[in-house]
Amino acid sequence: MEKRVASWEKLRQDTLKRLGPEAVFGEGSPDARVAIVGEAPGYNEVRQGRPFVGRAGKLLDELLAQSGIEREEVYITNVVKIRPTREKGGRTSNRPPRVGEIREGMEALLKELELIEPEVLILLGNTPARALVGKSFAMTKHRGTLFRSVTGTPAVATFHPAYLLRQEGEDYRRVRRLVLEDLAAARRALEEEPELHELE
Ligand code: URA
């Protein structure tokens, strides 16, 4: 356990040294049974140096609590450790990460997951799902299904909370229901021997 914490701390420091002080590394219990993987940090995450602390993070905490999963008992991280940004009209905004950024982020992510050894992965959005389950992952078709991820660990993907925040009215309620169903599937995988699917 102590050895695991020391290895994790070394990986964190090495990653921050390699990617720069604005990089946001994962956080959470070193013996977490669940690891949650998002896409990339945003403005608030870079400011605080912690993953999922902005609006999407607050909604994620609420959804986890509603599913009987406490944030304190999970490990939470992102595929990409640096906020991908674009400049337009003097304003900085988020943009989807590029292939090279995903590849670079995966180096640290795979080592993080190897150290934490979670029993199930919850993948938020297409970026982590395609990186860890397979390139042909399609959210509407494959969400909620337990797949064998590239690490060998069972993984369930669901809609990103930032996507849920963009929905309104009945759409919001529908997507929220689906996310809760998918989180429940991840939780069940901790209790029963899950049947794993392979992405063709
Ligand atoms: N969205 C993500 O994918 N990750 C974060 O850490 C914050 C927002």
PDB file of C-alpha atoms and ligand atoms in Angstrom:
ATOM      1  CA  MET A   1       0.000   0.000   0.000  1.00  0.00           C
ATOM      2  CA  GLU A   2       2.719   2.469   1.007  1.00  0.00           C
ATOM      3  CA  LYS A   3       4.762   1.310  -1.951  1.00  0.00           C
ATOM      4  CA  ARG A   4       1.756   1.950  -4.211  1.00  0.00           C
ATOM      5  CA  VAL A   5       1.333   5.474  -2.807  1.00  0.00           C
ATOM      6  CA  ALA A   6       5.047   6.187  -3.303  1.00  0.00           C
ATOM      7  CA  SER A   7       4.925   4.913  -6.913  1.00  0.00           C
ATOM      8  CA  TRP A   8       1.790   6.967  -7.599  1.00  0.00           C
ATOM      9  CA  GLU A   9       3.411  10.116  -6.128  1.00  0.00           C
ATOM     10  CA  LYS A  10       6.482   9.562  -8.285  1.00  0.00           C
ATOM     11  CA  LEU A  11       4.317   9.121 -11.398  1.00  0.00           C
ATOM     12  CA  ARG A  12       2.394  12.318 -10.507  1.00  0.00           C
ATOM     13  CA  GLN A  13       5.575  14.331 -10.084  1.00  0.00           C
ATOM     14  CA  ASP A  14       7.202  12.901 -13.224  1.00  0.00           C
ATOM     15  CA  THR A  15       4.048  13.655 -15.247  1.00  0.00           C
ATOM     16  CA  LEU A  16       3.843  17.247 -13.979  1.00  0.00           C
ATOM     17  CA  LYS A  17       7.538  17.716 -14.746  1.00  0.00           C
ATOM     18  CA  ARG A  18       7.051  16.298 -18.256  1.00  0.00           C
ATOM     19  CA  LEU A  19       3.819  18.116 -19.102  1.00  0.00           C
ATOM     20  CA  GLY A  20       4.273  21.354 -17.141  1.00  0.00           C
ATOM     21  CA  PRO A  21       2.762  22.955 -14.041  1.00  0.00           C
ATOM     22  CA  GLU A  22      -0.674  23.435 -15.661  1.00  0.00           C
ATOM     23  CA  ALA A  23      -1.155  19.694 -16.103  1.00  0.00           C
ATOM     24  CA  VAL A  24      -3.898  18.147 -13.937  1.00  0.00           C
ATOM     25  CA  PHE A  25      -3.148  14.673 -12.601  1.00  0.00           C
ATOM     26  CA  GLY A  26      -5.656  12.165 -11.212  1.00  0.00           C
ATOM     27  CA  GLU A  27      -6.646  12.027  -7.550  1.00  0.00           C
ATOM     28  CA  GLY A  28      -8.415   9.745  -5.130  1.00  0.00           C
ATOM     29  CA  SER A  29      -8.020   6.707  -2.974  1.00  0.00           C
ATOM     30  CA  PRO A  30      -5.007   4.570  -3.968  1.00  0.00           C
ATOM     31  CA  ASP A  31      -7.075   1.442  -3.306  1.00  0.00           C
ATOM     32  CA  ALA A  32     -10.199   2.647  -5.099  1.00  0.00           C
ATOM     33  CA  ARG A  33     -12.376  -0.110  -6.595  1.00  0.00           C
ATOM     34  CA  VAL A  34     -13.729   2.338  -9.204  1.00  0.00           C
ATOM     35  CA  ALA A  35     -11.743   4.624 -11.512  1.00  0.00           C
ATOM     36  CA  ILE A  36     -13.544   7.381 -13.388  1.00  0.00           C
ATOM     37  CA  VAL A  37     -11.904   8.649 -16.554  1.00  0.00           C
ATOM     38  CA  GLY A  38     -12.911  11.918 -18.212  1.00  0.00           C
ATOM     39  CA  GLU A  39     -11.627  13.704 -21.280  1.00  0.00           C
ATOM     40  CA  ALA A  40      -9.424  16.621 -20.217  1.00  0.00           C
ATOM     41  CA  PRO A  41      -9.330  19.344 -17.553  1.00  0.00           C
ATOM     42  CA  GLY A  42     -11.096  22.662 -18.086  1.00  0.00           C
ATOM     43  CA  TYR A  43     -10.486  26.163 -16.732  1.00  0.00           C
ATOM     44  CA  ASN A  44     -11.469  25.429 -13.110  1.00  0.00           C
ATOM     45  CA  GLU A  45      -9.515  22.191 -13.009  1.00  0.00           C
ATOM     46  CA  VAL A  46      -6.305  23.946 -14.149  1.00  0.00           C
ATOM     47  CA  ARG A  47      -6.832  26.728 -11.592  1.00  0.00           C
ATOM     48  CA  GLN A  48      -7.261  24.250  -8.751  1.00  0.00           C
ATOM     49  CA  GLY A  49      -4.936  21.578 -10.132  1.00  0.00           C
ATOM     50  CA  ARG A  50      -7.630  18.935  -9.566  1.00  0.00           C
ATOM     51  CA  PRO A  51      -9.875  16.948 -11.951  1.00  0.00           C
ATOM     52  CA  PHE A  52     -13.652  17.488 -12.140  1.00  0.00           C
ATOM     53  CA  VAL A  53     -14.038  20.468  -9.788  1.00  0.00           C
ATOM     54  CA  GLY A  54     -16.029  22.755 -12.137  1.00  0.00           C
ATOM     55  CA  ARG A  55     -19.738  22.604 -13.062  1.00  0.00           C
ATOM     56  CA  ALA A  56     -19.463  19.192 -14.721  1.00  0.00           C
ATOM     57  CA  GLY A  57     -17.579  17.918 -11.673  1.00  0.00           C
ATOM     58  CA  LYS A  58     -20.273  19.133  -9.282  1.00  0.00           C
ATOM     59  CA  LEU A  59     -22.926  17.373 -11.355  1.00  0.00           C
ATOM     60  CA  LEU A  60     -20.771  14.235 -11.435  1.00  0.00           C
ATOM     61  CA  ASP A  61     -20.513  14.264  -7.616  1.00  0.00           C
ATOM     62  CA  GLU A  62     -24.301  14.514  -7.408  1.00  0.00           C
ATOM     63  CA  LEU A  63     -24.856  11.640  -9.881  1.00  0.00           C
ATOM     64  CA  LEU A  64     -22.317   9.453  -8.095  1.00  0.00           C
ATOM     65  CA  ALA A  65     -23.914  10.095  -4.703  1.00  0.00           C
ATOM     66  CA  GLN A  66     -27.323   9.273  -6.177  1.00  0.00           C
ATOM     67  CA  SER A  67     -25.882   5.976  -7.452  1.00  0.00           C
ATOM     68  CA  GLY A  68     -24.441   5.036  -4.075  1.00  0.00           C
ATOM     69  CA  ILE A  69     -20.866   5.717  -5.184  1.00  0.00           C
ATOM     70  CA  GLU A  70     -19.053   8.316  -3.070  1.00  0.00           C
ATOM     71  CA  ARG A  71     -16.385  10.486  -4.669  1.00  0.00           C
ATOM     72  CA  GLU A  72     -14.113   9.667  -1.691  1.00  0.00           C
ATOM     73  CA  GLU A  73     -14.080   5.983  -2.686  1.00  0.00           C
ATOM     74  CA  VAL A  74     -13.194   6.452  -6.355  1.00  0.00           C
ATOM     75  CA  TYR A  75     -10.072   7.417  -8.259  1.00  0.00           C
ATOM     76  CA  ILE A  76     -10.776  10.151 -10.766  1.00  0.00           C
ATOM     77  CA  THR A  77      -8.659  11.228 -13.687  1.00  0.00           C
ATOM     78  CA  ASN A  78      -8.631  12.252 -17.353  1.00  0.00           C
ATOM     79  CA  VAL A  79      -7.191  10.851 -20.581  1.00  0.00           C
ATOM     80  CA  VAL A  80      -5.573  14.203 -21.413  1.00  0.00           C
ATOM     81  CA  LYS A  81      -3.804  15.987 -18.572  1.00  0.00           C
ATOM     82  CA  ILE A  82      -3.511  19.446 -20.145  1.00  0.00           C
ATOM     83  CA  ARG A  83      -6.481  21.695 -20.960  1.00  0.00           C
ATOM     84  CA  PRO A  84      -6.912  21.782 -24.760  1.00  0.00           C
ATOM     85  CA  THR A  85      -7.736  25.376 -25.695  1.00  0.00           C
ATOM     86  CA  ARG A  86      -8.404  27.546 -28.726  1.00  0.00           C
ATOM     87  CA  GLU A  87      -8.210  31.335 -29.029  1.00  0.00           C
ATOM     88  CA  LYS A  88     -10.974  33.202 -30.788  1.00  0.00           C
ATOM     89  CA  GLY A  89     -11.713  36.910 -30.719  1.00  0.00           C
ATOM     90  CA  GLY A  90      -9.350  37.360 -27.779  1.00  0.00           C
ATOM     91  CA  ARG A  91     -11.143  34.646 -25.779  1.00  0.00           C
ATOM     92  CA  THR A  92      -9.802  31.282 -24.684  1.00  0.00           C
ATOM     93  CA  SER A  93     -12.172  28.331 -24.825  1.00  0.00           C
ATOM     94  CA  ASN A  94     -12.010  24.530 -24.588  1.00  0.00           C
ATOM     95  CA  ARG A  95     -11.634  22.398 -27.720  1.00  0.00           C
ATOM     96  CA  PRO A  96     -11.657  18.634 -28.249  1.00  0.00           C
ATOM     97  CA  PRO A  97      -8.231  17.053 -27.692  1.00  0.00           C
ATOM     98  CA  ARG A  98      -6.112  16.108 -30.733  1.00  0.00           C
ATOM     99  CA  VAL A  99      -4.920  12.571 -31.480  1.00  0.00           C
ATOM    100  CA  GLY A 100      -1.352  13.399 -30.365  1.00  0.00           C
ATOM    101  CA  GLU A 101      -2.617  14.870 -27.090  1.00  0.00           C
ATOM    102  CA  ILE A 102      -4.669  11.746 -26.434  1.00  0.00           C
ATOM    103  CA  ARG A 103      -1.655   9.551 -27.190  1.00  0.00           C
ATOM    104  CA  GLU A 104       0.540  11.585 -24.835  1.00  0.00           C
ATOM    105  CA  GLY A 105      -2.100  11.501 -22.079  1.00  0.00           C
ATOM    106  CA  MET A 106      -2.562   7.719 -22.425  1.00  0.00           C
ATOM    107  CA  GLU A 107       1.065   7.184 -21.399  1.00  0.00           C
ATOM    108  CA  ALA A 108       0.375   8.536 -17.910  1.00  0.00           C
ATOM    109  CA  LEU A 109      -3.194   7.187 -17.739  1.00  0.00           C
ATOM    110  CA  LEU A 110      -2.193   3.558 -18.366  1.00  0.00           C
ATOM    111  CA  LYS A 111       0.445   3.788 -15.636  1.00  0.00           C
ATOM    112  CA  GLU A 112      -2.071   5.359 -13.241  1.00  0.00           C
ATOM    113  CA  LEU A 113      -4.547   2.541 -13.842  1.00  0.00           C
ATOM    114  CA  GLU A 114      -1.836  -0.090 -13.481  1.00  0.00           C
ATOM    115  CA  LEU A 115      -0.970   1.308 -10.036  1.00  0.00           C
ATOM    116  CA  ILE A 116      -4.530   1.775  -8.791  1.00  0.00           C
ATOM    117  CA  GLU A 117      -5.792  -1.590 -10.158  1.00  0.00           C
ATOM    118  CA  PRO A 118      -9.504  -0.652 -10.072  1.00  0.00           C
ATOM    119  CA  GLU A 119     -12.160  -3.347 -10.520  1.00  0.00           C
ATOM    120  CA  VAL A 120     -14.252  -1.244 -12.869  1.00  0.00           C
ATOM    121  CA  LEU A 121     -13.741   1.847 -15.033  1.00  0.00           C
ATOM    122  CA  ILE A 122     -16.426   4.474 -15.650  1.00  0.00           C
ATOM    123  CA  LEU A 123     -15.634   6.298 -18.882  1.00  0.00           C
ATOM    124  CA  LEU A 124     -17.201   9.724 -19.346  1.00  0.00           C
ATOM    125  CA  GLY A 125     -17.777  10.569 -22.994  1.00  0.00           C
ATOM    126  CA  ASN A 126     -16.394   9.302 -26.279  1.00  0.00           C
ATOM    127  CA  THR A 127     -12.750  10.268 -25.752  1.00  0.00           C
ATOM    128  CA  PRO A 128     -12.012   7.867 -22.870  1.00  0.00           C
ATOM    129  CA  ALA A 129     -14.371   5.239 -24.331  1.00  0.00           C
ATOM    130  CA  ARG A 130     -12.564   5.214 -27.691  1.00  0.00           C
ATOM    131  CA  ALA A 131      -9.139   5.300 -26.037  1.00  0.00           C
ATOM    132  CA  LEU A 132      -9.850   2.494 -23.563  1.00  0.00           C
ATOM    133  CA  VAL A 133     -12.547   0.321 -25.184  1.00  0.00           C
ATOM    134  CA  GLY A 134     -11.971   0.748 -28.903  1.00  0.00           C
ATOM    135  CA  LYS A 135     -11.982   3.206 -31.797  1.00  0.00           C
ATOM    136  CA  SER A 136     -15.396   2.094 -33.023  1.00  0.00           C
ATOM    137  CA  PHE A 137     -17.116   2.918 -29.718  1.00  0.00           C
ATOM    138  CA  ALA A 138     -20.387   4.800 -30.330  1.00  0.00           C
ATOM    139  CA  MET A 139     -22.080   6.287 -27.272  1.00  0.00           C
ATOM    140  CA  THR A 140     -25.726   5.812 -28.226  1.00  0.00           C
ATOM    141  CA  LYS A 141     -25.127   2.178 -29.212  1.00  0.00           C
ATOM    142  CA  HIS A 142     -22.602   1.049 -26.595  1.00  0.00           C
ATOM    143  CA  ARG A 143     -23.214   3.079 -23.443  1.00  0.00           C
ATOM    144  CA  GLY A 144     -24.081   1.046 -20.370  1.00  0.00           C
ATOM    145  CA  THR A 145     -22.507  -2.171 -21.725  1.00  0.00           C
ATOM    146  CA  LEU A 146     -19.631  -3.742 -19.807  1.00  0.00           C
ATOM    147  CA  PHE A 147     -16.641  -4.082 -22.095  1.00  0.00           C
ATOM    148  CA  ARG A 148     -13.199  -5.507 -21.509  1.00  0.00           C
ATOM    149  CA  SER A 149     -11.005  -2.397 -21.720  1.00  0.00           C
ATOM    150  CA  VAL A 150      -7.495  -2.329 -23.175  1.00  0.00           C
ATOM    151  CA  THR A 151      -6.176  -2.660 -19.591  1.00  0.00           C
ATOM    152  CA  GLY A 152      -8.258  -5.842 -19.118  1.00  0.00           C
ATOM    153  CA  THR A 153     -10.444  -4.098 -16.502  1.00  0.00           C
ATOM    154  CA  PRO A 154     -14.226  -4.078 -17.097  1.00  0.00           C
ATOM    155  CA  ALA A 155     -15.385  -0.670 -18.304  1.00  0.00           C
ATOM    156  CA  VAL A 156     -18.767   1.054 -18.700  1.00  0.00           C
ATOM    157  CA  ALA A 157     -19.069   4.288 -20.665  1.00  0.00           C
ATOM    158  CA  THR A 158     -21.757   6.887 -20.299  1.00  0.00           C
ATOM    159  CA  PHE A 159     -22.527  10.430 -21.414  1.00  0.00           C
ATOM    160  CA  HIS A 160     -20.154  13.114 -20.132  1.00  0.00           C
ATOM    161  CA  PRO A 161     -21.740  15.327 -17.434  1.00  0.00           C
ATOM    162  CA  ALA A 162     -20.828  18.390 -19.548  1.00  0.00           C
ATOM    163  CA  TYR A 163     -23.062  16.934 -22.306  1.00  0.00           C
ATOM    164  CA  LEU A 164     -25.836  16.433 -19.762  1.00  0.00           C
ATOM    165  CA  LEU A 165     -25.462  20.086 -18.685  1.00  0.00           C
ATOM    166  CA  ARG A 166     -26.131  21.169 -22.288  1.00  0.00           C
ATOM    167  CA  GLN A 167     -29.513  19.353 -22.370  1.00  0.00           C
ATOM    168  CA  GLU A 168     -32.781  20.976 -21.356  1.00  0.00           C
ATOM    169  CA  GLY A 169     -36.230  19.893 -20.188  1.00  0.00           C
ATOM    170  CA  GLU A 170     -37.261  16.371 -21.195  1.00  0.00           C
ATOM    171  CA  ASP A 171     -33.888  15.764 -22.928  1.00  0.00           C
ATOM    172  CA  TYR A 172     -32.087  16.577 -19.679  1.00  0.00           C
ATOM    173  CA  ARG A 173     -34.299  14.194 -17.708  1.00  0.00           C
ATOM    174  CA  ARG A 174     -33.876  11.416 -20.297  1.00  0.00           C
ATOM    175  CA  VAL A 175     -30.070  11.663 -20.503  1.00  0.00           C
ATOM    176  CA  ARG A 176     -29.776  11.948 -16.728  1.00  0.00           C
ATOM    177  CA  ARG A 177     -31.832   8.747 -16.341  1.00  0.00           C
ATOM    178  CA  LEU A 178     -29.527   6.949 -18.795  1.00  0.00           C
ATOM    179  CA  VAL A 179     -26.387   8.130 -16.962  1.00  0.00           C
ATOM    180  CA  LEU A 180     -27.822   6.873 -13.665  1.00  0.00           C
ATOM    181  CA  GLU A 181     -28.620   3.499 -15.282  1.00  0.00           C
ATOM    182  CA  ASP A 182     -25.028   3.241 -16.550  1.00  0.00           C
ATOM    183  CA  LEU A 183     -23.569   4.149 -13.152  1.00  0.00           C
ATOM    184  CA  ALA A 184     -25.790   1.471 -11.613  1.00  0.00           C
ATOM    185  CA  ALA A 185     -24.373  -1.060 -14.128  1.00  0.00           C
ATOM    186  CA  ALA A 186     -20.840  -0.100 -13.027  1.00  0.00           C
ATOM    187  CA  ARG A 187     -21.805  -0.486  -9.387  1.00  0.00           C
ATOM    188  CA  ARG A 188     -23.325  -3.920 -10.021  1.00  0.00           C
ATOM    189  CA  ALA A 189     -20.071  -5.018 -11.657  1.00  0.00           C
ATOM    190  CA  LEU A 190     -18.437  -4.650  -8.225  1.00  0.00           C
ATOM    191  CA  GLU A 191     -20.882  -7.067  -6.676  1.00  0.00           C
ATOM    192  CA  GLU A 192     -21.301  -9.735  -9.347  1.00  0.00           C
ATOM    193  CA  GLU A 193     -18.875 -11.388 -11.731  1.00  0.00           C
ATOM    194  CA  PRO A 194     -19.613  -9.248 -14.787  1.00  0.00           C
ATOM    195  CA  GLU A 195     -20.146 -10.688 -18.254  1.00  0.00           C
ATOM    196  CA  LEU A 196     -17.754  -8.736 -20.459  1.00  0.00           C
ATOM    197  CA  HIS A 197     -18.300  -7.784 -24.081  1.00  0.00           C
ATOM    198  CA  GLU A 198     -15.658  -7.169 -26.730  1.00  0.00           C
ATOM    199  CA  LEU A 199     -16.051  -4.313 -29.182  1.00  0.00           C
ATOM    200  CA  GLU A 200     -15.994  -5.722 -32.697  1.00  0.00           C
TER     201      GLU A 200
HETATM  202  N1  URA B   1     -14.315  17.534 -18.015  1.00  0.00           N
HETATM  203  C1  URA B   1     -13.471  16.487 -18.030  1.00  0.00           C
HETATM  204  O1  URA B   1     -13.538  15.632 -18.898  1.00  0.00           O
HETATM  205  N2  URA B   1     -12.563  16.422 -17.073  1.00  0.00           N
HETATM  206  C2  URA B   1     -12.458  17.310 -16.081  1.00  0.00           C
HETATM  207  O2  URA B   1     -11.584  17.145 -15.216  1.00  0.00           O
HETATM  208  C3  URA B   1     -13.357  18.389 -16.095  1.00  0.00           C
HETATM  209  C4  URA B   1     -14.280  18.489 -17.066  1.00  0.00           C
END
